[in-house]
Coordinates of C-alpha atoms and ligand atoms in Angstrom, one line a residue:
X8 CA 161.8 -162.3 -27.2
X9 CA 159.9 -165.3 -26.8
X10 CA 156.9 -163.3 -28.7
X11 CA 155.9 -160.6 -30.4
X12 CA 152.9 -158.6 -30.8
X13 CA 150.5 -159.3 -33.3
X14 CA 147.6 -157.9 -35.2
X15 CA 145.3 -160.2 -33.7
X16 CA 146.2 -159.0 -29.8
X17 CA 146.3 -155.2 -30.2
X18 CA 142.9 -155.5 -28.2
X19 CA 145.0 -156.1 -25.3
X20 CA 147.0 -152.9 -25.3
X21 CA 144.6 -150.1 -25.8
X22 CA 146.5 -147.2 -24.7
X23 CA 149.8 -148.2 -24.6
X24 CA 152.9 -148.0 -27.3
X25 CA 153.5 -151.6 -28.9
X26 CA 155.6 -152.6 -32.0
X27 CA 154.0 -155.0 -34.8
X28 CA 156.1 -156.8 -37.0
X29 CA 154.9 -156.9 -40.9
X30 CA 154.5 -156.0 -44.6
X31 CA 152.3 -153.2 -46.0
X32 CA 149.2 -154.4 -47.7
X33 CA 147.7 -151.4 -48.6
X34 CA 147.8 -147.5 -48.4
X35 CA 146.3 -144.1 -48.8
X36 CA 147.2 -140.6 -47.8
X37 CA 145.7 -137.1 -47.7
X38 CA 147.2 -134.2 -46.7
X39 CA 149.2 -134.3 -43.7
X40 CA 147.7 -138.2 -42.9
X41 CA 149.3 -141.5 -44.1
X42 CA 147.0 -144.7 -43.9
X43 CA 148.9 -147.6 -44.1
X44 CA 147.6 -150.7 -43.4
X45 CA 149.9 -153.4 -42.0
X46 CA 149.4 -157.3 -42.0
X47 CA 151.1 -159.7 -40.0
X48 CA 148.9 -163.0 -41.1
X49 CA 147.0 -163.0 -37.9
X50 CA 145.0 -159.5 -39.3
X51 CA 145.2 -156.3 -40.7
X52 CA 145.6 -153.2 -39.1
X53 CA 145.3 -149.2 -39.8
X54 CA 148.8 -147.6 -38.9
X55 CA 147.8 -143.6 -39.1
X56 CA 150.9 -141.6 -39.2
X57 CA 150.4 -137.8 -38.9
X58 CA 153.0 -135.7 -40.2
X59 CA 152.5 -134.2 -36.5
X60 CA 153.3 -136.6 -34.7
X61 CA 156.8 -138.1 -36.9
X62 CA 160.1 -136.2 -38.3
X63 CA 159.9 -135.1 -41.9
X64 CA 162.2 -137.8 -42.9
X65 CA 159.7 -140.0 -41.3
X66 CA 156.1 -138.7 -42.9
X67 CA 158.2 -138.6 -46.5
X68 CA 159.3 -142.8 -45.6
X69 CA 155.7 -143.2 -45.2
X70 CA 155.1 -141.8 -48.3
X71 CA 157.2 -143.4 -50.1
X72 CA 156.7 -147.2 -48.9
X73 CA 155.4 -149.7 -51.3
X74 CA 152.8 -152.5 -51.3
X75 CA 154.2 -155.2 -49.6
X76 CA 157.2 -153.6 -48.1
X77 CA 158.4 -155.5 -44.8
X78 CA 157.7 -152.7 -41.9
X79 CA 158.0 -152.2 -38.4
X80 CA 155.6 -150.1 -37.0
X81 CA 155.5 -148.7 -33.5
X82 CA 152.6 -146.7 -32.0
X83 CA 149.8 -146.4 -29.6
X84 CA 147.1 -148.9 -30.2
X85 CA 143.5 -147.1 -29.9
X86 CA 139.8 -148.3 -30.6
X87 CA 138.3 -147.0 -33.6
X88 CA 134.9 -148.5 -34.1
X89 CA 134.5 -147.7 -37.5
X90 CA 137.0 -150.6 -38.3
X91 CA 136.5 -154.3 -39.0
X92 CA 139.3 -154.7 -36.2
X93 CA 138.0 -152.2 -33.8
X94 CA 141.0 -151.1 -33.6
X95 CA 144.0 -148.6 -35.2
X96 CA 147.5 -147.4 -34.1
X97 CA 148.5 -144.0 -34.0
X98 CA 152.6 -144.3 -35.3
X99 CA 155.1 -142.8 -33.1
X100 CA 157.7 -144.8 -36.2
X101 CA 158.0 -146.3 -39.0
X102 CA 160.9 -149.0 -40.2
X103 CA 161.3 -150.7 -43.6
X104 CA 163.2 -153.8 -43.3
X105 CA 162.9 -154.2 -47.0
X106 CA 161.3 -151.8 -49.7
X107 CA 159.5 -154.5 -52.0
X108 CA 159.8 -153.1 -55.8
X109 CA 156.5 -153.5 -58.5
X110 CA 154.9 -156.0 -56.7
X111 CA 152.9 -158.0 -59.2
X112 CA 149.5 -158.1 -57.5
X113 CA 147.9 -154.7 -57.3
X114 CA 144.4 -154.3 -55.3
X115 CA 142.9 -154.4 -58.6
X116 CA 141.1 -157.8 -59.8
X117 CA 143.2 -160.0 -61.2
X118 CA 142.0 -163.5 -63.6
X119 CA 142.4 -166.8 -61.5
X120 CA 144.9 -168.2 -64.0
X121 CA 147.0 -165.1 -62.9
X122 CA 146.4 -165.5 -59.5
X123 CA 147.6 -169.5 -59.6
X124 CA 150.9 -168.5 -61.4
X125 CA 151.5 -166.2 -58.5
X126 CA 150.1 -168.3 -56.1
X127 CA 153.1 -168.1 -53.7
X128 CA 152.8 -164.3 -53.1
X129 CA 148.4 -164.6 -53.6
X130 CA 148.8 -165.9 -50.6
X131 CA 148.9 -163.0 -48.8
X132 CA 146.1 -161.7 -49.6
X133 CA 143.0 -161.2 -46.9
X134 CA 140.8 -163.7 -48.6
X135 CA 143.7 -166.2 -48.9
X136 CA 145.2 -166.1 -45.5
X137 CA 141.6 -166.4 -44.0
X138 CA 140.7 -169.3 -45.8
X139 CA 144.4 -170.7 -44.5
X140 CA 143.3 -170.2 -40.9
X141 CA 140.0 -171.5 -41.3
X142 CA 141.8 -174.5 -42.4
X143 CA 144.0 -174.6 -39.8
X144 CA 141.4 -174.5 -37.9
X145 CA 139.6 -177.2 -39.5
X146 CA 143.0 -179.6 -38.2
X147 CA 143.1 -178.7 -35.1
X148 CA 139.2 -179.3 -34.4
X149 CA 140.0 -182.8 -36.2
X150 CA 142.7 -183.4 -34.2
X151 CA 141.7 -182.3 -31.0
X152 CA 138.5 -184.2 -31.4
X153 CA 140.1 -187.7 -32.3
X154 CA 142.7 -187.0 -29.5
X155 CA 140.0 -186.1 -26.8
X156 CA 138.0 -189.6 -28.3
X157 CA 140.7 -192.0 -27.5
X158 CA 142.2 -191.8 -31.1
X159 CA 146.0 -193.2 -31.5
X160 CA 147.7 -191.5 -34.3
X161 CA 148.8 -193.7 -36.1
X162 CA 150.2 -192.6 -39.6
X163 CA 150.0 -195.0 -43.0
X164 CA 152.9 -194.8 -45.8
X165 CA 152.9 -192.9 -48.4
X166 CA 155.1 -195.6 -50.6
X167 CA 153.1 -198.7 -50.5
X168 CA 153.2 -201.7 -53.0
X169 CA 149.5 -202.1 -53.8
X170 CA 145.9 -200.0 -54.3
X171 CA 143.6 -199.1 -51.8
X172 CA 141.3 -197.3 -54.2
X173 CA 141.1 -198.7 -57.7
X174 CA 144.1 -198.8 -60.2
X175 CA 143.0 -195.9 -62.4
X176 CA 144.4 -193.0 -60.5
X177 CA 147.6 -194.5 -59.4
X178 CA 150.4 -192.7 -59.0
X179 CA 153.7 -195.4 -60.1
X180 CA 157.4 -194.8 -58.9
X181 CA 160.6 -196.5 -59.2
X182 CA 161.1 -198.3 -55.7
X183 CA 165.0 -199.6 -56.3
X184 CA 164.1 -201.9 -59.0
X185 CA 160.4 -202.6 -57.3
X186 CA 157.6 -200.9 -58.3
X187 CA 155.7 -198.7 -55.9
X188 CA 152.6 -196.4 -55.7
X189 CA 152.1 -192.7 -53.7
X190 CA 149.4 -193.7 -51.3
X191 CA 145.5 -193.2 -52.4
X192 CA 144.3 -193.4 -48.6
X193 CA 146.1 -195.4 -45.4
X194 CA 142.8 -197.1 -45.0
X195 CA 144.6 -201.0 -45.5
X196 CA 147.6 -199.9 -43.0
X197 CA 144.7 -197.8 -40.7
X198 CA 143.0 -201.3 -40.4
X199 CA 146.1 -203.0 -39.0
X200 CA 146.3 -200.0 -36.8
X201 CA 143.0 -200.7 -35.7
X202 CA 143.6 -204.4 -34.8
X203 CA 146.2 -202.8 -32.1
X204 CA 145.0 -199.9 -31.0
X205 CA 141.3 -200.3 -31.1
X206 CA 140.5 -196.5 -32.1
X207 CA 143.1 -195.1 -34.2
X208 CA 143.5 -192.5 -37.5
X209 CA 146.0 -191.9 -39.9
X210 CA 145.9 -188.2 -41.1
X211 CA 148.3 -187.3 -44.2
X212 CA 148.5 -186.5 -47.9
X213 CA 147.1 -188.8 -50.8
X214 CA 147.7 -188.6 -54.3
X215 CA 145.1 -190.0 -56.5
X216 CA 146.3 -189.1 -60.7
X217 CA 142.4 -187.6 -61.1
X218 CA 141.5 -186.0 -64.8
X219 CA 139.2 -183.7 -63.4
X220 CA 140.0 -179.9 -63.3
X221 CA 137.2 -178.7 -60.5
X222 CA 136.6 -180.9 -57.7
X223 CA 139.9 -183.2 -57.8
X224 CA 143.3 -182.4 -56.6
X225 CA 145.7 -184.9 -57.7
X226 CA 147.7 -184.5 -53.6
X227 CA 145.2 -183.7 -51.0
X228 CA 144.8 -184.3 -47.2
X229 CA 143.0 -187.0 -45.8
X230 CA 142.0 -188.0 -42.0
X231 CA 141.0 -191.5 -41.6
X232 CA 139.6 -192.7 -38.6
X233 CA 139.3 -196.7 -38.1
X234 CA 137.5 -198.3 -34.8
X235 CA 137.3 -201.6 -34.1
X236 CA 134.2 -203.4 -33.5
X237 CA 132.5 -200.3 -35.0
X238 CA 129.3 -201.5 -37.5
X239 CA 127.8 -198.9 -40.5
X240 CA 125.5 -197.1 -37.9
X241 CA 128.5 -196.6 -35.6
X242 CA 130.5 -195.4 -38.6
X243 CA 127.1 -192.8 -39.3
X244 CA 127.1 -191.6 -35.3
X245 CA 131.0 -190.7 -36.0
X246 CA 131.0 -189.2 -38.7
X247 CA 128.4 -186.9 -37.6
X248 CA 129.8 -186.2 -34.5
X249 CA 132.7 -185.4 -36.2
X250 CA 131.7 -182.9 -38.4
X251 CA 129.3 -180.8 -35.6
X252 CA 132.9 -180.5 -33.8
X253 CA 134.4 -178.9 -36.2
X254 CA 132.0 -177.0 -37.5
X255 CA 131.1 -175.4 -33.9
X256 CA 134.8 -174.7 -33.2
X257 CA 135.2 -173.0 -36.5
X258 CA 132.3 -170.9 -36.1
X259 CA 133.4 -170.2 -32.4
X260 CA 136.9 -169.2 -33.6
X261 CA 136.8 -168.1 -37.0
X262 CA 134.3 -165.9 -37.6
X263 CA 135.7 -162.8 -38.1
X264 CA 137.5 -164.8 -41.1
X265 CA 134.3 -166.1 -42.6
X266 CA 133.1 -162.4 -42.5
X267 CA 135.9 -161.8 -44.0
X268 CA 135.0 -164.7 -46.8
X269 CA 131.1 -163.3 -47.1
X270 CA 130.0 -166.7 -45.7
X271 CA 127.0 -167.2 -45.1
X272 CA 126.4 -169.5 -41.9
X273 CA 123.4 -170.5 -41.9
X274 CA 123.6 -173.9 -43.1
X275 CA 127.0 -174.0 -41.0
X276 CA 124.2 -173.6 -37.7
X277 CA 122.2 -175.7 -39.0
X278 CA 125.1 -178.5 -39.4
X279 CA 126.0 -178.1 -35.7
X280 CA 122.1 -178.5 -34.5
X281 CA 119.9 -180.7 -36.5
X282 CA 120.4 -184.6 -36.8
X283 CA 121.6 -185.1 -40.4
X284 CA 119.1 -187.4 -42.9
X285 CA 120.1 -191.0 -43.6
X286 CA 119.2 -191.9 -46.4
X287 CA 119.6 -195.6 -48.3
X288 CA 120.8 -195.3 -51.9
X289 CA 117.9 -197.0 -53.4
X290 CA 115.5 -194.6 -52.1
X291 CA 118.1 -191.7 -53.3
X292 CA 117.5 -193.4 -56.6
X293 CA 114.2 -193.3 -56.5
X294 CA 114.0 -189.7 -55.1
X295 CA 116.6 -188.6 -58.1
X296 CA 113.8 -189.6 -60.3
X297 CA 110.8 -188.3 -58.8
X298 CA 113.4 -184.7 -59.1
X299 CA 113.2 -185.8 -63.3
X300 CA 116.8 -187.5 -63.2
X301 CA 117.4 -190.7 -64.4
X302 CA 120.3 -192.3 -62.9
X303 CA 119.1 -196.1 -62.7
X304 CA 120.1 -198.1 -59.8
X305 CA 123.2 -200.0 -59.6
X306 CA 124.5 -196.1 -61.3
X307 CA 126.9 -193.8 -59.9
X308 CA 125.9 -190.8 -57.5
X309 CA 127.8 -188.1 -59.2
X310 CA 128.3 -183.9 -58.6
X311 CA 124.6 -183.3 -60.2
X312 CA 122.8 -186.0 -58.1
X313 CA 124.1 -185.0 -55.2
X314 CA 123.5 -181.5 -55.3
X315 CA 120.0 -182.6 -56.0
X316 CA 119.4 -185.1 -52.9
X317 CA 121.1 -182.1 -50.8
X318 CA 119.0 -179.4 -51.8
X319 CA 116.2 -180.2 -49.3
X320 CA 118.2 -180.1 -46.6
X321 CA 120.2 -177.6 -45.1
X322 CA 122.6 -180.3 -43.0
X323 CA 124.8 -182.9 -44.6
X324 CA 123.4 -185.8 -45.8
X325 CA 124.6 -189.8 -45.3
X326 CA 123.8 -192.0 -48.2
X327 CA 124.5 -195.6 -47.6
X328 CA 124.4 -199.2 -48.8
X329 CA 125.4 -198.7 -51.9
X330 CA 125.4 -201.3 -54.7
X331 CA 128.8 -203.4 -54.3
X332 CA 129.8 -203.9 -58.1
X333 CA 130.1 -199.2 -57.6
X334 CA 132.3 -199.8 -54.4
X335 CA 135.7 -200.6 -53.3
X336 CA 137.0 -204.3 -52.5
X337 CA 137.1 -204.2 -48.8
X338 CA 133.5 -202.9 -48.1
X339 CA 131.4 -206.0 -46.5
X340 CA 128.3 -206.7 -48.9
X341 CA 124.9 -205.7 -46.4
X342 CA 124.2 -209.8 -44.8
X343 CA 120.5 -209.1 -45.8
X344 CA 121.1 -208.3 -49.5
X345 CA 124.9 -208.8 -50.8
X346 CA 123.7 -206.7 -54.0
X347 CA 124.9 -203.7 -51.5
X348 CA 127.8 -203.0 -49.1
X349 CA 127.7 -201.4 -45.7
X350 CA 129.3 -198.1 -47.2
X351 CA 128.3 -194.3 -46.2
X352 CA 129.3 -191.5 -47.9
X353 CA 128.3 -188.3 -46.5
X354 CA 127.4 -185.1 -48.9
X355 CA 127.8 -181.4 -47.9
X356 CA 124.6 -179.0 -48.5
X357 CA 124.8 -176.7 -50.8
X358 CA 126.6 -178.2 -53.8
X359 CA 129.2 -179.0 -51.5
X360 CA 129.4 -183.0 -52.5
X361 CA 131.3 -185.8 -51.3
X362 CA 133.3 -185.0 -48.0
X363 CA 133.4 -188.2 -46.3
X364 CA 133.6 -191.9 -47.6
X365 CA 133.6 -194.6 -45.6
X366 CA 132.5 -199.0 -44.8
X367 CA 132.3 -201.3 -42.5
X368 CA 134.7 -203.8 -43.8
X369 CA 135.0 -207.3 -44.9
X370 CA 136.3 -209.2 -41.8
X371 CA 136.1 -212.9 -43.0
X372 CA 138.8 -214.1 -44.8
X373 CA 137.1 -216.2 -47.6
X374 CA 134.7 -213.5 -48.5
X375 CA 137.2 -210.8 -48.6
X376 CA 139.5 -213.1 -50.9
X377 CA 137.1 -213.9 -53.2
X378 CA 136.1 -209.7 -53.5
X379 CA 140.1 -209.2 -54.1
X380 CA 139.6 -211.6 -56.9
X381 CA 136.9 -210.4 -58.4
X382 CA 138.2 -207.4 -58.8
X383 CA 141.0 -208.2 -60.2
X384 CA 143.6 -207.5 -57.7
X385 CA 147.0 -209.3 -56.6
X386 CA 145.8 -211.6 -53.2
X387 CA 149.9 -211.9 -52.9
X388 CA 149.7 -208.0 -52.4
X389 CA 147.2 -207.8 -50.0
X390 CA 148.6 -210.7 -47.8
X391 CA 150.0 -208.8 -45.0
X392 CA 145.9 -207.4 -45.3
X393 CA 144.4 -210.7 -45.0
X394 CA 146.3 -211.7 -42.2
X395 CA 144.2 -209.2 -40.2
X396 CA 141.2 -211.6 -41.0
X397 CA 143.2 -215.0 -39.6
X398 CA 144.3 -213.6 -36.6
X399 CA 141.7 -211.9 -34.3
X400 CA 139.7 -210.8 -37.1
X401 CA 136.4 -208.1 -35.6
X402 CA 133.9 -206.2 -37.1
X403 CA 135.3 -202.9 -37.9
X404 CA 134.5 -199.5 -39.7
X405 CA 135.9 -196.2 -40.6
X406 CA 136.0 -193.2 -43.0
X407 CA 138.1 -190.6 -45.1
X408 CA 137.5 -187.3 -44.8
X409 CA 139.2 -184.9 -47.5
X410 CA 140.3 -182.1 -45.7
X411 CA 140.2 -179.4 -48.8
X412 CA 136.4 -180.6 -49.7
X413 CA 136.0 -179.9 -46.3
X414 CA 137.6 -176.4 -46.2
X415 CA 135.8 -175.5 -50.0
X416 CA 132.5 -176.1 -48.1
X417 CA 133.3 -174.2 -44.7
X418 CA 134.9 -171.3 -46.6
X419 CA 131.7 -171.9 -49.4
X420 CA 134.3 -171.8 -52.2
X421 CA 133.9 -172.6 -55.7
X422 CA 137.1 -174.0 -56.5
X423 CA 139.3 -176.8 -54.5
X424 CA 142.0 -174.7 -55.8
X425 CA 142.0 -172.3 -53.0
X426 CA 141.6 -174.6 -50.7
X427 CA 145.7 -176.0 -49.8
X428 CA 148.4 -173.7 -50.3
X429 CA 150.0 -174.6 -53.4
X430 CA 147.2 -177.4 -55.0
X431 CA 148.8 -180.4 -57.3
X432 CA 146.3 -180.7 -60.5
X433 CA 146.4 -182.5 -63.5
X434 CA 146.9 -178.8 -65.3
X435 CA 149.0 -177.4 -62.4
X436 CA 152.4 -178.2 -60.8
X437 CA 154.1 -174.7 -60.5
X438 CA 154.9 -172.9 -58.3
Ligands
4AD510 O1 135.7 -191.9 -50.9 P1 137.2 -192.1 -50.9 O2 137.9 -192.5 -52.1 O3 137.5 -193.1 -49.7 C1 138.7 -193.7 -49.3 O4 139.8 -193.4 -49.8 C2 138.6 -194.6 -48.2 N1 139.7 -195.5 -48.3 C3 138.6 -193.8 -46.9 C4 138.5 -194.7 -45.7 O5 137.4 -195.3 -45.5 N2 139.4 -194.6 -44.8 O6 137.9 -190.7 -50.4 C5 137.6 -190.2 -49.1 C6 137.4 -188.7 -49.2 C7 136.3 -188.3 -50.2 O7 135.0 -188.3 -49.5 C8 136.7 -186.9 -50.5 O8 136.3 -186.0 -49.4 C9 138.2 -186.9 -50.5 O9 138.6 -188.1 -49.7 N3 138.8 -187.1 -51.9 C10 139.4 -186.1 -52.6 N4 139.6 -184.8 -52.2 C11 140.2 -184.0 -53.1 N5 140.7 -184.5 -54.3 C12 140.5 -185.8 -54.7 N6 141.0 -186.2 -55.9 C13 139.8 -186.6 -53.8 N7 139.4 -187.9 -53.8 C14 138.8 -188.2 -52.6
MG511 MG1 134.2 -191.8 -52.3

């Protein structure tokens, strides 16, 4: 069978007998009626078995199933309003592939370091697998967005020999003999991308060895668009763009999983309708201070400061031209005042942060020499980099966007945790 039935589709078959395929999240019974609730990952369903309807041996099997049991259920799919589905299945049978035994995660609450130990059954759960489709969901809009544009995939290494994003977070490995790093973004390789195809992405994990326990993964999923002949305001139009997309096809297609999440969507409309603020960091500065904080200029934008320059919007918000000594090497310094490069970052509303950074980069060879220097870096590393500028060199741009910041925001999640399937932390590497 090419494929089966599943939760999600029973809308289809009012009427009729069908068979669903999956495990038993949760159960009551009273008197002659057993409830049990089957999920398949694609929704949840109310099997009702009445003892009228099944043999004996039959209504005592669907008393004795267990949470997460592996079932096959056949019956006749009817509407029942009162559901979140709008629909139930009256069972004609019952099969258990597999009767699961004291399965660890009862309906009760349960403590989030719990949870994470468990996290490869957690997953299950309703909340879980609807942030896991929502994220899904997030990738495809990205992907189908950049493919529709005139994207090329073209995917970036994951061993590489130099930074891309400062040395601090660097992940180091044994490359026979040579010493390599786990990529911090394919920006550098993107570029060179760029220089062939024009308008190309690289979409993939990044590992960045981040301290942090709340916002930070230390593996995490970044796309990274990079368009040739693209300036900073280009950059802006895109990364708007962007975001609407995938907003609106989430809230088209998800929404019965952000119900699901007690989203509130609001902002999520708003995101898809109003033209987000642009605003230049040195009038962020000086509207963090009218707000009573004192971040002086040339300072960092951090959690707190953005959550205050977001907080009278309900859209994202794009800060840009910020001051270059607080940015990376390849961002080209503003031509009217070098004190600043042409770099956007945008911030989610409601406490959401940093989801996108991006540039236009450096595309003259002496200037972006003399920034690798600065800095400190290897210019025998970044060779192969430089080479972009002698040959053909254009004015270019692109971004990063973190697909789990992304998906906390959506889903309006606290924690990055929840985010991936099994998060990498400083703290956490099991299961
Ligand atoms: O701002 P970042 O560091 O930019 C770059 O890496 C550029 N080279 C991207 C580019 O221009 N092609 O990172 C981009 C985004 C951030 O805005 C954030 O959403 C996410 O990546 N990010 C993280 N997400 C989770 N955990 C971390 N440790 C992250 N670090 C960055
Ligand atoms: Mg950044």
């Amino acid at each position: 069978m090419l494929h089966k039935i599943r939760v999600s589709e029973v809308g289809k078959y009012v009427g009729q007998e069908i068979t669903l395929h999956g495990w038993l999240y949760n159960k009551r019974s009273s008197g002659k009626l057993h409830f049990l609730q089957l999920r398949d990952g694609s929704g949840i369903i109310q099997c009702v078995m009445f003892k009228g309807d099944v043999s004996p041996e039959q209504f005592e099997l669907g008393d004795k199933v267990t949470q997460e049991s592996s079932i096959i259920v056949t019956g006749t799919v009817r509407e029942d309003k009162r559901s979140p589905l709008g629909f139930e299945l009256g069972v004609k049978n019952l099969e258990v592939v597999q009767m699961a035994k004291d399965y660890p995660i009862s309906p009760k609450e349960h403590g989030p370091d719990f949870l994470m130990q468990n996290r490869h059954l957690w997953l299950r759960s309703a909340r879980q697998t609807a942030i896991l489709r929502v994220r899904d969901e997030i990738i495809f809009a990205i992907r189908e967005y950049l493919h529709n544009n005139g994207f090329i995939l073209s995917d970036s290494p994951i061993l590489t020999p130099a930074a891309c994003e400062g040395t601090s977070t660097l992940f180091e490995t044994d490359y026979f003999g040579e010493k390599a790093f786990l990529s911090q973004s394919g920006q550098l390789y993107g570029e060179a991308s760029a220089m062939a195809l024009g308008k190309t992405y690289c979409f993939g994990p990044t590992f960045r060895a981040e301290k942090s326990k709340t916002r930070h993964l230390t593996e995490f999923w970044m796309v990274e668009p990079e368009v040739a002949y693209n300036d900073l305001d280009d950059n802006m139009d895109l990364a708007e763009d962007f975001i609407k997309h995938i907003v609106a096809q989430v809230l088209k297609n998800r929404a019965a999983d952000l119900k699901t999440l007690e989203r509130d969507t609001s902002k999520l409309q708003a995101t898809v309708e109003k033209k987000f603020p642009r605003i230049d960091y040195t009038d962020a500065i000086e509207i963090l201070h009218k707000k009573g904080n004192d971040t002086p200029w040339g300072g960092d934008i951090g959690g707190d400061e953005e959550t205050l320059l977001g907080e009278d919007y309900d859209t994202p918000i794009m800060i840009h031209r910020y001051p270059t000594a607080i940015k990376a090497f390849y961002m080209k310094r503003d031509p009217k005042n070098p004190k600043v490069v042409l770099a956007v970052d945008v911030i989610g509303p409601e406490g959401a942060g940093e989801i996108i950074g991006g540039s236009e980069r450096e595309a003259d060879y002496d200037a972006l020499l003399t920034r690798i220097k600065e800095q400190g870096l290897d210019p025998e590393g970044y060779s192969w980099y430089l080479d972009l500028r002698k040959y053909g060199s254009v004015p270019h741009a692109g971004f990063g966007m973190g697909i789990e910041r992304m998906v906390r925001w959506v889903c309006g999640l606290q924690h990055v945790r929840e985010t991936i399937p099994f998060a990498r932390m400083m703290d956490k590497i099991h299961p």
